[in-house]
mmCIF file of C-alpha atoms in Angstrom:
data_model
loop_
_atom_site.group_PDB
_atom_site.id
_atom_site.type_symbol
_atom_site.label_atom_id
_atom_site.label_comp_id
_atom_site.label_asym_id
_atom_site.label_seq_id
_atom_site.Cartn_x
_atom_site.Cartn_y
_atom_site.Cartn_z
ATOM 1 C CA UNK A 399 -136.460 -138.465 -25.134
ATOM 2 C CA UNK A 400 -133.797 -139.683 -27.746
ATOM 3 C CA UNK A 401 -130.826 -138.009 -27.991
ATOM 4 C CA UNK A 402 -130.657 -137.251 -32.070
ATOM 5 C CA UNK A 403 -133.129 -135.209 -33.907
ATOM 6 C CA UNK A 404 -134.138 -136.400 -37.119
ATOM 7 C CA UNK A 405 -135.076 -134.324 -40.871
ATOM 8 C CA UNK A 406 -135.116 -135.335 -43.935
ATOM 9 C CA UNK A 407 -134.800 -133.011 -47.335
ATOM 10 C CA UNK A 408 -134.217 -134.080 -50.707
ATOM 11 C CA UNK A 409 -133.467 -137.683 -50.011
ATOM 12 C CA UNK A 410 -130.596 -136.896 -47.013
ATOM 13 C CA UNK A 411 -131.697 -137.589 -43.694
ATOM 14 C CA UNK A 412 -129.561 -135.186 -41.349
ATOM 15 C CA UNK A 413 -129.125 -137.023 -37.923
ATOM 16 C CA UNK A 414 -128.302 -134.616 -34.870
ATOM 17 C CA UNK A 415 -126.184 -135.120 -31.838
ATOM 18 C CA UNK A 416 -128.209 -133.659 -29.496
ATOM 19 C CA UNK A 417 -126.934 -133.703 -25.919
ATOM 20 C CA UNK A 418 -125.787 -130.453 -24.973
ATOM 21 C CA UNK A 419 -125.516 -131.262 -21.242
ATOM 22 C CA UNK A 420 -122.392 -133.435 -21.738
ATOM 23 C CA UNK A 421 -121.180 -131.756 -25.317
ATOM 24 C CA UNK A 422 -122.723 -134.366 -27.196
ATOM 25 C CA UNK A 423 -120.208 -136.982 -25.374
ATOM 26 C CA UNK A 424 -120.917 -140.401 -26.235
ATOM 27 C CA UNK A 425 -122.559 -141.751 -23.206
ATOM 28 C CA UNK A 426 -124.853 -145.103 -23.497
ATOM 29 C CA UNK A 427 -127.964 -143.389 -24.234
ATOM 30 C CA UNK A 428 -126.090 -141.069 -27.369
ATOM 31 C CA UNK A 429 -124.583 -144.680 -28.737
ATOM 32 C CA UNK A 430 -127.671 -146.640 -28.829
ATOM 33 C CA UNK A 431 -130.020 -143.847 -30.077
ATOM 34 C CA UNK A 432 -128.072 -143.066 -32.547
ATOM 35 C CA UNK A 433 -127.640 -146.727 -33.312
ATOM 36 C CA UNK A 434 -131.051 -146.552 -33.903
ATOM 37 C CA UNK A 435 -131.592 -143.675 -35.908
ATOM 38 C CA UNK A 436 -128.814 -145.214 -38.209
ATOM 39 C CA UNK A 437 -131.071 -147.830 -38.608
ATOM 40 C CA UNK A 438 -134.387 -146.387 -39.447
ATOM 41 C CA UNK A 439 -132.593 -144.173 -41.923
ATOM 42 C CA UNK A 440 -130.836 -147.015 -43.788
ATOM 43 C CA UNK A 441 -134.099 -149.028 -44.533
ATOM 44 C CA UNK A 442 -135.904 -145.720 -46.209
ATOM 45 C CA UNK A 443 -135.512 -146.896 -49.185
ATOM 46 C CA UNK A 444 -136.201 -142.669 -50.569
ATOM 47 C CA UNK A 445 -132.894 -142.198 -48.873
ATOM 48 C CA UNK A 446 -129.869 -141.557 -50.329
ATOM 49 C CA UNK A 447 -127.443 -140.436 -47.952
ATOM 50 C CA UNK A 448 -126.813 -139.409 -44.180
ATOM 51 C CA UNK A 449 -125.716 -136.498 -42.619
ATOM 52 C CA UNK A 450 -124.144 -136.991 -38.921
ATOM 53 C CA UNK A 451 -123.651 -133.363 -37.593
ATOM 54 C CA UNK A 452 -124.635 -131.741 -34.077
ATOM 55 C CA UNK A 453 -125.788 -128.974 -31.910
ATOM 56 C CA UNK A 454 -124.164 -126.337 -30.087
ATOM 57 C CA UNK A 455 -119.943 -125.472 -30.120
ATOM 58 C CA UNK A 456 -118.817 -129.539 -29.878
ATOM 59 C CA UNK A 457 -119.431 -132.243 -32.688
ATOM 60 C CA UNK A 458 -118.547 -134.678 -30.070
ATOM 61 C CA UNK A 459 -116.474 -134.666 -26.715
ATOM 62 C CA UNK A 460 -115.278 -137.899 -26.697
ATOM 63 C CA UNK A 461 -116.584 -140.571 -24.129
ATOM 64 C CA UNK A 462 -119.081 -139.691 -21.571
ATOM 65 C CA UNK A 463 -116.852 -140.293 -18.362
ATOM 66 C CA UNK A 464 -120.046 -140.437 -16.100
ATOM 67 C CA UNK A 465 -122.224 -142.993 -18.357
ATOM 68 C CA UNK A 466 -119.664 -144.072 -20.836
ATOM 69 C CA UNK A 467 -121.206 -147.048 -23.205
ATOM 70 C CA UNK A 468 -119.251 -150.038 -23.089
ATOM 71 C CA UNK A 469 -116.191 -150.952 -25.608
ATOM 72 C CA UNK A 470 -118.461 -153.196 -27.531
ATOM 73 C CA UNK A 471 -121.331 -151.037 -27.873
ATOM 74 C CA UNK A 472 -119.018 -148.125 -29.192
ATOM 75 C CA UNK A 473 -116.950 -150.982 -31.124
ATOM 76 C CA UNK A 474 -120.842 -151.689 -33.135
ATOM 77 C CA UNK A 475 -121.546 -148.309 -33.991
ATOM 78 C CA UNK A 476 -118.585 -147.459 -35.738
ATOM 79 C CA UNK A 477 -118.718 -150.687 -37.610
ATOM 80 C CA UNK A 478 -122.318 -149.847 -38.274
ATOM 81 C CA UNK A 479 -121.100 -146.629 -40.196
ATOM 82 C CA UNK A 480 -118.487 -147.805 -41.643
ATOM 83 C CA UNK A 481 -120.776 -150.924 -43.147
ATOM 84 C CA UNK A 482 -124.010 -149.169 -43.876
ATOM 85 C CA UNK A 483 -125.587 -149.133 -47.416
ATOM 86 C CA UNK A 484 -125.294 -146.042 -48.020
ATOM 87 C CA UNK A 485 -122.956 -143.498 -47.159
ATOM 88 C CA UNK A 486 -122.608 -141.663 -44.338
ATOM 89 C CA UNK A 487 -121.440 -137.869 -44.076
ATOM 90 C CA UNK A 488 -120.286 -135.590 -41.127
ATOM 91 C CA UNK A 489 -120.747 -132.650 -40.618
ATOM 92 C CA UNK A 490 -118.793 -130.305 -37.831
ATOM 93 C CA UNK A 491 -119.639 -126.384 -36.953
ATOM 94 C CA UNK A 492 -117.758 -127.428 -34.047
ATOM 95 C CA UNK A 493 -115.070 -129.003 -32.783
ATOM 96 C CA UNK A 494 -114.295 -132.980 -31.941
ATOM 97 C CA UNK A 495 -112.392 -134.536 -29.229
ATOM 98 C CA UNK A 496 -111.116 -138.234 -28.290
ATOM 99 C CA UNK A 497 -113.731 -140.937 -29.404
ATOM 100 C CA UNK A 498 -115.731 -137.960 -31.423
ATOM 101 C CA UNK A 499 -112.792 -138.793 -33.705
ATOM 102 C CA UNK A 500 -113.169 -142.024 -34.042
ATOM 103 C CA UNK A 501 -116.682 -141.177 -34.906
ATOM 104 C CA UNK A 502 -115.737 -138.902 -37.185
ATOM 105 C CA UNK A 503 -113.880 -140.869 -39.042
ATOM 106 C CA UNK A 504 -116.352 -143.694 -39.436
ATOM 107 C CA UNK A 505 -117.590 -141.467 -41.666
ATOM 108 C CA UNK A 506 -117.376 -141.364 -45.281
ATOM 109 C CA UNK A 507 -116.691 -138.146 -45.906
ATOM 110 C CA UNK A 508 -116.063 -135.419 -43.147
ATOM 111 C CA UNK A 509 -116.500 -131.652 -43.310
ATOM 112 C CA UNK A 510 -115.854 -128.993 -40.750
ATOM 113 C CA UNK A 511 -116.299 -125.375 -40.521
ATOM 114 C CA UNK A 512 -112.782 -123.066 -40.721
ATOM 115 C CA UNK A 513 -113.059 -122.998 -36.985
ATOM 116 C CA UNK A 514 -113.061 -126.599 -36.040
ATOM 117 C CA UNK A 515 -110.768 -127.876 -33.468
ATOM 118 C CA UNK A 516 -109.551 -131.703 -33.203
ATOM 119 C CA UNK A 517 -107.657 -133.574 -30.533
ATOM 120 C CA UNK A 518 -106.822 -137.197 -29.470
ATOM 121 C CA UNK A 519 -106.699 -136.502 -25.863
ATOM 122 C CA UNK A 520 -107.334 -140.155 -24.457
ATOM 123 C CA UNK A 521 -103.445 -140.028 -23.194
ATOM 124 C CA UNK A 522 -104.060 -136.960 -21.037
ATOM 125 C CA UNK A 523 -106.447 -138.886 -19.060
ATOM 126 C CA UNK A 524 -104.201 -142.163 -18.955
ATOM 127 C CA UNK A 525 -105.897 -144.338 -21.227
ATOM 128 C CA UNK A 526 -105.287 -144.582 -24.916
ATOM 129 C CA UNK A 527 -107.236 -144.441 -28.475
ATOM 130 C CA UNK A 528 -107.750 -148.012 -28.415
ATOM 131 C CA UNK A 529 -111.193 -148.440 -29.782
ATOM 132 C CA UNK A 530 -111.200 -145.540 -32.421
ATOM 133 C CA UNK A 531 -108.236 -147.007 -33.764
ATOM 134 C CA UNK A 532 -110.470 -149.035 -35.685
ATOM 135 C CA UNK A 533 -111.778 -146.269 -37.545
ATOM 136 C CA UNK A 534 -109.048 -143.617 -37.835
ATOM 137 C CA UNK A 535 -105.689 -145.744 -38.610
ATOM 138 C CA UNK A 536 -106.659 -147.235 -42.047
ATOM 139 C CA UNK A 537 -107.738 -143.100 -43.099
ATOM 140 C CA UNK A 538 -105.156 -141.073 -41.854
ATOM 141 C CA UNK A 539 -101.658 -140.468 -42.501
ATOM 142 C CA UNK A 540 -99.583 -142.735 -39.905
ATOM 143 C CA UNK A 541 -96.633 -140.068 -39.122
ATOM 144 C CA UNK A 542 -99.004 -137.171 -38.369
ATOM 145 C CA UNK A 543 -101.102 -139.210 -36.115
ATOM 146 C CA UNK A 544 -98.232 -140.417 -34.224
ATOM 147 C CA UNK A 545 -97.870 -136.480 -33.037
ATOM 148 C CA UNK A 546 -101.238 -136.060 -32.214
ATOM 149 C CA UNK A 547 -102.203 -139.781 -30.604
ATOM 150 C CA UNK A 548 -98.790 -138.986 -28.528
ATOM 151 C CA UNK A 549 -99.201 -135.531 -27.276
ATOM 152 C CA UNK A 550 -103.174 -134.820 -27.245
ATOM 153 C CA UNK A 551 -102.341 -130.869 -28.483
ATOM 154 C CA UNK A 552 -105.205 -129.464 -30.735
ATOM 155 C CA UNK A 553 -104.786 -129.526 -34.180
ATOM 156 C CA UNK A 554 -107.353 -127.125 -36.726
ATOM 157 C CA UNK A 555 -109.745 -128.086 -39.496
ATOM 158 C CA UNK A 556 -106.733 -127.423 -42.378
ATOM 159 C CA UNK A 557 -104.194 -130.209 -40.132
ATOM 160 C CA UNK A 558 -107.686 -132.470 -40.363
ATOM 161 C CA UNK A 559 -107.588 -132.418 -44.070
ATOM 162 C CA UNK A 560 -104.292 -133.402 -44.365
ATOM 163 C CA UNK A 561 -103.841 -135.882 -42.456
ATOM 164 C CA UNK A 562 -107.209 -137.800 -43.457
ATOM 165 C CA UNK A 563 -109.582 -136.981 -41.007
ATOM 166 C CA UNK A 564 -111.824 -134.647 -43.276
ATOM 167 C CA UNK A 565 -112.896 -134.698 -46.850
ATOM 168 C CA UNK A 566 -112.719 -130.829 -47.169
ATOM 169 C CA UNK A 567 -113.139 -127.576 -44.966
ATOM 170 C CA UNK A 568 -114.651 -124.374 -44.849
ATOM 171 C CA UNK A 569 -112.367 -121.342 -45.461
ATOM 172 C CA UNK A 570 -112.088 -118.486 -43.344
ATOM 173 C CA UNK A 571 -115.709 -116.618 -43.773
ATOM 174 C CA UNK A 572 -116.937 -119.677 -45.639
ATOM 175 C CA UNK A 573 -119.997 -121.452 -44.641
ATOM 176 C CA UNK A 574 -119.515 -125.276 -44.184
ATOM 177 C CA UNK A 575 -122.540 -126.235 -46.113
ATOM 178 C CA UNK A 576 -121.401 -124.254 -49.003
ATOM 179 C CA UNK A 577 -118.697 -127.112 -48.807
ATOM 180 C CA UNK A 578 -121.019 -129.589 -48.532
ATOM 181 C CA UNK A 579 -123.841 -129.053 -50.660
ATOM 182 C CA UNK A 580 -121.552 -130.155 -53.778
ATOM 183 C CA UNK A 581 -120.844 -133.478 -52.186
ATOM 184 C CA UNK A 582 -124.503 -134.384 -51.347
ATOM 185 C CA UNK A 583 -125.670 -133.148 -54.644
ATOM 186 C CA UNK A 584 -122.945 -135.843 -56.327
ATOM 187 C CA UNK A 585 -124.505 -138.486 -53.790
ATOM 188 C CA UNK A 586 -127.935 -137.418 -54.735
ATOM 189 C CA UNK A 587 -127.212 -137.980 -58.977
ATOM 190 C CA UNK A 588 -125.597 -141.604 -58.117
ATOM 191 C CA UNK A 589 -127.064 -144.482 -58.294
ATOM 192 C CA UNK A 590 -128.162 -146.183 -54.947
ATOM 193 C CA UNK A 591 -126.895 -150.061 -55.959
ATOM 194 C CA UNK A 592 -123.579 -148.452 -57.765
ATOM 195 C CA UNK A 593 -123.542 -145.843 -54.757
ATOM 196 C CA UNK A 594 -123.465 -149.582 -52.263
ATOM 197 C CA UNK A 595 -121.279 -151.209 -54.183
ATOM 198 C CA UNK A 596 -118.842 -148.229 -54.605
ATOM 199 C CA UNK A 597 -118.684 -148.063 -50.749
ATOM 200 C CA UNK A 598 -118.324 -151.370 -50.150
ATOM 201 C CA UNK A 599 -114.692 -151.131 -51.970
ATOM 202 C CA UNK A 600 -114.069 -148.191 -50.221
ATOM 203 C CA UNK A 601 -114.805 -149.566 -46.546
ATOM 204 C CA UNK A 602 -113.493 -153.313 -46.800
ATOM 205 C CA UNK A 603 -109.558 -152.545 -45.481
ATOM 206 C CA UNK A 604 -111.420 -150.884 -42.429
ATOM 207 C CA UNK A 605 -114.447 -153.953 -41.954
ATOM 208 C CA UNK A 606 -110.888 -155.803 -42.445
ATOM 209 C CA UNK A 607 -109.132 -154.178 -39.332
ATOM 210 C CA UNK A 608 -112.414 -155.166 -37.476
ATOM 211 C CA UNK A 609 -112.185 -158.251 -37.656
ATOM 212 C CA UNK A 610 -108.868 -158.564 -36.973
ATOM 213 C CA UNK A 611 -108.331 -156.505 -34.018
ATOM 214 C CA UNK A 612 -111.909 -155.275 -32.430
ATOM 215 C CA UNK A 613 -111.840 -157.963 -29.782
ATOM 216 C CA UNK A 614 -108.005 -156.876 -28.741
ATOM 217 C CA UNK A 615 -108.709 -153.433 -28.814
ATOM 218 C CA UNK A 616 -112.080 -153.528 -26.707
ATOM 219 C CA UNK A 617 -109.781 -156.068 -24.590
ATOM 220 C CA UNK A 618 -107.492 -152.795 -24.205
ATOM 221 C CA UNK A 619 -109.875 -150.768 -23.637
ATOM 222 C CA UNK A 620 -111.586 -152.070 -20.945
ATOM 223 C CA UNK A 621 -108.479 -152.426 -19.233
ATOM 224 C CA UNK A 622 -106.824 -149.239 -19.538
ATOM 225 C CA UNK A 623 -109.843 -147.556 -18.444
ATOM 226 C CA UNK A 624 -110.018 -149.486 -15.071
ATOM 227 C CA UNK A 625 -106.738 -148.979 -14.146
ATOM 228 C CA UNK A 626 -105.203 -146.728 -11.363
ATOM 229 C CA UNK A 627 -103.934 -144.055 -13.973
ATOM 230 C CA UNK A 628 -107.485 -143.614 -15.634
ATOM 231 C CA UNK A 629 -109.339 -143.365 -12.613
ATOM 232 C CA UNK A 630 -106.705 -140.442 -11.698
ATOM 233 C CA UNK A 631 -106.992 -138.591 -14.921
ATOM 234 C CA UNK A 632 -110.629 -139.174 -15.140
ATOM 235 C CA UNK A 633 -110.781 -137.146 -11.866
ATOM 236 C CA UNK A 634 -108.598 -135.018 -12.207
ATOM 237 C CA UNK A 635 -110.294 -134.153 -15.609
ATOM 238 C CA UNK A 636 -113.728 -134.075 -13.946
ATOM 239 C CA UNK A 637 -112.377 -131.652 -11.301
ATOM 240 C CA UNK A 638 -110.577 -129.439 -14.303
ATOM 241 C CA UNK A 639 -106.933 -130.122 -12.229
ATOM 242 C CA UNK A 640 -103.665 -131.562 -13.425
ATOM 243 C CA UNK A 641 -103.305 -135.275 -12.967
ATOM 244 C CA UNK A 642 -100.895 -136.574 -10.636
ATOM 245 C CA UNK A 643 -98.258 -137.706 -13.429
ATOM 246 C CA UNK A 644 -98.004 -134.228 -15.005
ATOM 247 C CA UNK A 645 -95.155 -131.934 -14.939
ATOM 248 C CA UNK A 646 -94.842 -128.755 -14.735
#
């Protein structure tokens, strides 16, 4: 069974995280299924946009800690967003954690629901944001993300906006799609080869950064993630205790 459900209305096909076992966490399976689903929507040649969005409370959890994919593999898939044809839209009723950021912001445009909640909480498991770095550096303001890379606290949907993360959010009582529908209607009334080119200026600083730092950053990655302070604060996460390093 793949992991993303697939529709299609009025040429936007709406991709769904669909893993609500591990709150749509990117595990191996997630990654390459929706790899594929990427795919297969960007050769329909009667669509004009995608919409990334998700079921149940959590857009994405971050990493799948039991099945995780490996640096590379998460290292192609944002690049595969970010260098896609056409452009590629989330959408969060929920909220986003870790490498659902990094996701997130692969994305050209990002909207979230009022109640959205976002956090970069690879630190309080003793690794860091290596990978998503790719993604999220060149689109959000560099002094607000030191706070949150640093700390891991929560930040809302309105704190999202500002710093870069999202296009636009719901307000209080406001339904996120009434947010969205303007921006897929303005997709749907461009013109698919001005539409490509527009997003190829858009996207070339970040297809820049990959190819100047992927293989470092999977490099960090990798290593981070086997050391002695990861495997710590990947149990002590999986057992819902404090690490060992914490203080009270």
């Amino acid at each position: 069974m793949t992991l993303i459900l697939t529709s299609r209305h009025r040429a936007v096909t709406t991709l769904t995280l669909d893993s609500p076992t591990n709150r749509n966490a990117l595990s191996a399976p997630l990654v390459a299924d929706l790899s594929t689903a990427l795919t297969t929507a960007m050769e329909a040649p009667d669509v004009r946009a995608v919409v990334l969005t998700h079921t149940g409370g959590t857009f994405c959890a971050g990493a799948d800690l039991r099945d995780p994919p490996s640096p590379e593999a998460l290292v192609a898939l944002l690049r595969q967003i970010v260098a896609a044809p056409k452009p590629v839209v989330a959408r969060l009723t929920g909220h986003a954690r870790a490498g659902g950021l990094g996701l997130l912001a692969a994305c050209d445009l990002a909207v979230a629901s009022a109640t959205a909640t976002f956090a970069f909480t690879e630190v309080r498991i003793g690794v860091a944001p290596a990978v998503i770095s790719l993604t999220v550096l060149p689109r959000t303001d560099p002094r607000a993300l030191a706070r949150h890379y640093l700390t891991g606290t929560p930040f809302d949907a309105a704190e999202a906006v500002r710093t870069g993360l999202l296009t636009a959010s719901a307000a209080d009582g406001e339904e996120v799609d009434d947010v969205l529908a303007p921006l897929l209607d303005g997709l749907r009334r461009s013109a698919p080869e001005a539409l490509a080119a527009t997003k190829r200026l858009l996207t070339a600083k970040v297809l820049e950064t990959f190819d100047r730092d992927a293989a470092d950053l999977t490099a960090l990655s990798a290593r981070l993630f086997s050391s002695p302070q990861a495997r710590e604060g990947m149990t002590a996460f999986l057992e819902r205790r404090e690490p060992a390093w914490a203080v009270a």
